[in-house]
């Protein structure tokens, strides 16, 4: 991210919010990076700009050497997971995971094989014929991760993926996310306001405050010099 900036202007009062202010950081590829900071500090805004769902006011976004700042979201090669899973309730788990491939017109047999591969990766292969409502929150979040990964994206973006889970499932799912990231080696950004969560899961932490990066470092470094 190079001088990435997002200013929201209120239509009525014309007052400005600098949600992300001149942010320049490098996310190491193949790592799990925790984007940590209090509510309202600009984490989601940063994530949505990386995903292409929000246009920056200024600055650039690179994936490796490629400038993706003006690229459409579906061309960026990202998988996105929200805090509320956002699964389709009327579809089976299988259909949910397969859905992104149908839009890409991937041949049926290949799509089925990929769906099974992802279901196994996240450990829900025996739940494929159920509907989301029949699964626990933790299982639903794993389905959302499988759906995000089925297109084999370069980058996985997780926006507070554990905050709707109870304490036990939160710990379990956190370990699962860590394992999935290690197994796939996918570059992952994990947004959270929970310091303990970020510390336990991240290879590296980007600490934000009021739209700016306060600190970048390993979990221990950030913990010792907050
Ligand atoms: P976080 O994810 O860290 O909680 P956000 O990125 O959601 O923070 O928000 C950062 C700041 O930008 C906050 O002050 C928030 O109110 C403001 N903001 C976010 N989205 C919008 C928007 N669509 N319109 C106006 N202000 C926004
Ligand atoms: P989070 O739980 O990730 O911090 P927020 O509550 O900050 O999420 O934001 C949720 C959604 O609402 C985001 O899409 C964000 O852009 C939007 N949003 C946040 N603050 C504002 C605001 N002041 N005005 C309009 N939209 C906002």
Coordinates of C-alpha atoms and ligand atoms in Angstrom, one line a residue:
X1 CA 0.0 0.0 0.0
X2 CA 1.5 3.3 -1.1
X3 CA 0.2 6.5 0.5
X4 CA -3.2 5.0 0.6
X5 CA -5.8 7.5 1.7
X6 CA -9.6 7.5 2.1
X7 CA -11.5 10.6 3.0
X8 CA -15.3 10.4 3.5
X9 CA -17.1 13.7 3.0
X10 CA -20.5 14.2 4.6
X11 CA -22.9 15.3 1.9
X12 CA -24.7 17.8 4.2
X13 CA -22.2 19.3 6.5
X14 CA -19.2 18.8 4.1
X15 CA -17.2 17.7 7.2
X16 CA -14.4 15.3 6.3
X17 CA -13.3 12.0 8.0
X18 CA -9.8 10.9 7.1
X19 CA -10.6 7.2 7.6
X20 CA -7.2 6.1 6.2
X21 CA -4.5 8.7 6.1
X22 CA -1.4 8.3 3.9
X23 CA -0.8 4.6 4.7
X24 CA 2.3 3.1 3.3
X25 CA 3.0 -0.5 4.3
X26 CA 4.2 -3.8 2.7
X27 CA 2.3 -6.9 3.6
X28 CA 4.8 -9.8 3.3
X29 CA 3.6 -12.5 0.9
X30 CA 2.7 -15.9 2.3
X31 CA 2.2 -14.5 5.8
X32 CA -0.8 -13.9 8.1
X33 CA -0.9 -10.3 9.0
X34 CA -3.1 -8.9 11.7
X35 CA -4.6 -5.5 11.1
X36 CA -5.3 -4.4 14.7
X37 CA -6.7 -1.2 16.2
X38 CA -9.8 0.2 18.0
X39 CA -13.2 0.5 16.4
X40 CA -13.3 3.3 13.9
X41 CA -9.5 3.5 13.2
X42 CA -9.9 2.6 9.5
X43 CA -9.3 -1.2 9.4
X44 CA -12.4 -2.1 7.4
X45 CA -11.9 0.9 5.1
X46 CA -8.3 -0.3 4.4
X47 CA -9.5 -3.9 3.7
X48 CA -12.3 -2.8 1.4
X49 CA -9.9 -0.7 -0.6
X50 CA -7.6 -3.7 -1.0
X51 CA -10.6 -5.7 -2.1
X52 CA -11.6 -3.0 -4.6
X53 CA -15.0 -2.4 -2.9
X54 CA -14.1 1.2 -2.0
X55 CA -12.2 3.6 -4.2
X56 CA -9.2 5.3 -2.5
X57 CA -9.1 9.1 -2.4
X58 CA -5.4 8.9 -3.0
X59 CA -2.5 6.5 -3.2
X60 CA -1.9 3.1 -4.8
X61 CA -2.4 -0.6 -4.1
X62 CA 0.1 -3.1 -5.5
X63 CA -0.1 -6.9 -5.5
X64 CA 3.6 -7.7 -6.0
X65 CA 4.6 -5.5 -9.0
X66 CA 1.1 -5.1 -10.3
X67 CA -0.7 -1.9 -9.7
X68 CA -4.3 -3.0 -8.9
X69 CA -5.6 0.4 -7.8
X70 CA -8.0 0.7 -10.7
X71 CA -8.7 -3.0 -11.2
X72 CA -12.3 -4.4 -10.7
X73 CA -12.7 -6.4 -7.5
X74 CA -13.3 -9.7 -9.4
X75 CA -10.1 -9.3 -11.3
X76 CA -7.9 -8.8 -8.2
X77 CA -7.7 -12.4 -7.1
X78 CA -8.9 -11.9 -3.6
X79 CA -11.1 -13.9 -1.3
X80 CA -13.1 -12.0 1.3
X81 CA -14.7 -13.2 4.5
X82 CA -17.1 -11.1 6.6
X83 CA -17.9 -11.2 10.3
X84 CA -21.4 -12.4 9.6
X85 CA -20.5 -15.3 7.2
X86 CA -22.9 -14.0 4.5
X87 CA -23.8 -17.5 3.3
X88 CA -26.9 -18.1 1.1
X89 CA -29.4 -19.6 3.6
X90 CA -31.5 -21.4 1.0
X91 CA -28.5 -23.2 -0.6
X92 CA -26.7 -26.2 0.6
X93 CA -23.1 -25.9 1.9
X94 CA -22.0 -27.5 -1.4
X95 CA -23.9 -25.0 -3.4
X96 CA -22.5 -22.1 -1.3
X97 CA -18.9 -23.1 -1.8
X98 CA -19.4 -23.8 -5.5
X99 CA -21.2 -20.6 -6.2
X100 CA -18.2 -18.4 -7.2
X101 CA -17.2 -21.1 -9.7
X102 CA -20.6 -21.1 -11.4
X103 CA -20.1 -17.4 -12.2
X104 CA -16.7 -18.2 -13.8
X105 CA -18.3 -21.0 -15.9
X106 CA -15.8 -23.6 -14.5
X107 CA -16.8 -27.1 -15.9
X108 CA -19.1 -29.0 -13.5
X109 CA -16.8 -31.9 -12.7
X110 CA -13.9 -29.5 -12.0
X111 CA -16.1 -27.3 -9.8
X112 CA -17.2 -30.4 -7.8
X113 CA -13.6 -31.5 -7.3
X114 CA -12.5 -28.1 -6.1
X115 CA -15.5 -27.8 -3.8
X116 CA -14.6 -31.1 -2.1
X117 CA -11.0 -30.1 -1.9
X118 CA -11.9 -26.8 -0.1
X119 CA -14.5 -28.6 2.2
X120 CA -11.7 -31.0 3.2
X121 CA -9.3 -28.2 3.8
X122 CA -11.6 -26.5 6.2
X123 CA -12.9 -29.7 7.7
X124 CA -16.6 -29.6 6.8
X125 CA -16.6 -32.4 4.1
X126 CA -19.3 -34.3 6.0
X127 CA -21.7 -31.3 6.1
X128 CA -22.0 -30.6 2.4
X129 CA -25.6 -31.5 2.0
X130 CA -26.8 -29.4 4.9
X131 CA -28.1 -25.8 4.9
X132 CA -26.2 -23.1 6.7
X133 CA -28.8 -22.9 9.5
X134 CA -28.0 -26.5 10.5
X135 CA -24.4 -25.6 11.2
X136 CA -22.7 -23.9 14.2
X137 CA -21.3 -20.4 13.8
X138 CA -17.8 -21.8 13.7
X139 CA -18.7 -24.3 10.9
X140 CA -20.5 -21.5 9.0
X141 CA -17.4 -19.4 9.1
X142 CA -15.3 -22.3 7.8
X143 CA -17.8 -22.6 4.9
X144 CA -17.3 -18.9 4.2
X145 CA -13.5 -19.4 4.2
X146 CA -13.9 -22.4 1.8
X147 CA -16.1 -20.2 -0.5
X148 CA -13.5 -17.5 -0.4
X149 CA -10.7 -19.9 -1.3
X150 CA -12.4 -21.9 -4.0
X151 CA -11.2 -19.6 -6.8
X152 CA -7.6 -20.0 -5.5
X153 CA -7.1 -16.3 -4.8
X154 CA -3.7 -14.7 -4.2
X155 CA -4.9 -12.9 -1.1
X156 CA -7.3 -13.8 1.7
X157 CA -9.0 -10.9 3.5
X158 CA -10.8 -11.6 6.8
X159 CA -12.9 -8.8 8.4
X160 CA -13.4 -9.6 12.1
X161 CA -14.2 -13.3 11.2
X162 CA -14.5 -14.4 14.8
X163 CA -16.5 -11.7 16.5
X164 CA -19.9 -13.4 16.0
X165 CA -18.7 -16.6 17.7
X166 CA -18.9 -17.6 21.4
X167 CA -15.7 -17.8 23.3
X168 CA -15.1 -21.5 22.8
X169 CA -15.8 -21.5 19.1
X170 CA -13.7 -18.3 18.7
X171 CA -10.6 -20.1 20.0
X172 CA -11.3 -23.2 17.9
X173 CA -11.9 -21.3 14.7
X174 CA -8.9 -19.1 15.3
X175 CA -6.7 -22.2 15.4
X176 CA -8.4 -23.5 12.2
X177 CA -7.7 -20.2 10.4
X178 CA -4.1 -20.4 11.4
X179 CA -3.8 -24.0 10.2
X180 CA -5.6 -23.2 6.9
X181 CA -3.3 -20.3 6.3
X182 CA -0.2 -22.4 7.0
X183 CA -1.3 -25.2 4.8
X184 CA -2.2 -23.0 1.8
X185 CA 0.5 -20.4 2.3
X186 CA -2.0 -17.8 1.1
X187 CA -1.1 -14.1 1.9
X188 CA -3.8 -13.2 4.6
X189 CA -4.9 -10.0 6.2
X190 CA -6.9 -10.6 9.4
X191 CA -8.8 -7.5 10.7
X192 CA -9.5 -7.4 14.4
X193 CA -9.9 -5.0 17.3
X194 CA -8.8 -7.7 19.8
X195 CA -5.2 -7.5 20.8
X196 CA -5.0 -11.0 22.2
X197 CA -6.5 -12.5 19.1
X198 CA -4.1 -10.6 16.8
X199 CA -1.1 -11.6 19.0
X200 CA -2.0 -15.3 18.9
X201 CA -2.7 -15.7 15.2
X202 CA -0.4 -13.2 13.4
X203 CA 3.0 -13.6 11.9
X204 CA 3.1 -9.8 11.8
X205 CA 0.9 -7.1 13.3
X206 CA 0.0 -3.7 11.7
X207 CA -1.3 -1.5 14.5
X208 CA -3.6 1.3 13.4
X209 CA -4.9 4.4 15.2
X210 CA -7.1 7.1 13.7
X211 CA -6.3 6.2 10.1
X212 CA -2.6 5.9 10.5
X213 CA -0.2 3.1 11.1
X214 CA 1.3 3.3 14.6
X215 CA 3.5 0.3 14.5
X216 CA 4.5 -2.8 12.5
X217 CA 6.2 -5.8 13.9
X218 CA 6.1 -9.3 15.2
X219 CA 3.4 -9.9 17.9
X220 CA 6.0 -9.8 20.8
X221 CA 7.5 -6.5 19.6
X222 CA 4.1 -4.8 19.3
X223 CA 3.1 -6.2 22.7
X224 CA 6.2 -4.9 24.5
X225 CA 6.1 -1.5 22.9
X226 CA 2.4 -0.6 22.6
Ligands
LIG1 P1 -12.8 0.1 11.7 O1 -13.0 -0.9 10.7 O2 -11.4 0.2 12.2 O3 -13.8 0.0 12.8 P2 -13.8 1.9 9.6 O4 -12.8 1.7 8.5 O5 -15.1 1.1 9.6 O6 -13.0 1.5 11.0 O7 -14.1 3.4 9.8 C1 -13.0 4.4 9.9 C2 -13.7 5.8 10.0 O8 -14.3 6.1 8.8 C3 -14.7 5.9 11.1 O9 -14.7 7.2 11.6 C4 -16.0 5.6 10.3 O10 -17.1 6.2 10.9 C5 -15.7 6.3 9.0 N1 -16.4 5.7 7.9 C6 -16.3 4.4 7.4 N2 -17.1 4.2 6.4 C7 -17.7 5.3 6.1 C8 -18.6 5.7 5.1 N3 -19.1 4.9 4.2 N4 -19.1 7.0 5.2 C9 -18.6 7.9 6.1 N5 -17.7 7.6 7.0 C10 -17.3 6.3 7.1
LIG2 P1 -16.5 -2.9 11.7 O1 -17.3 -3.7 12.6 O2 -15.7 -3.7 10.7 O3 -15.6 -1.9 12.4 P2 -18.1 -0.6 10.9 O4 -19.3 -0.7 11.9 O5 -17.0 0.3 11.2 O6 -17.5 -2.1 10.8 O7 -18.6 -0.4 9.5 C1 -19.6 -1.3 8.9 C2 -20.0 -0.7 7.5 O8 -20.6 0.6 7.7 C3 -18.8 -0.5 6.6 O9 -19.2 -0.8 5.3 C4 -18.5 1.0 6.7 O10 -18.0 1.5 5.5 C5 -19.9 1.5 7.0 N1 -19.7 2.7 7.9 C6 -19.0 2.8 9.0 N2 -19.1 4.1 9.5 C7 -19.9 4.8 8.7 C8 -20.4 6.1 8.7 N3 -20.1 7.0 9.6 N4 -21.2 6.5 7.7 C9 -21.6 5.6 6.8 N5 -21.2 4.3 6.7 C10 -20.3 3.9 7.7

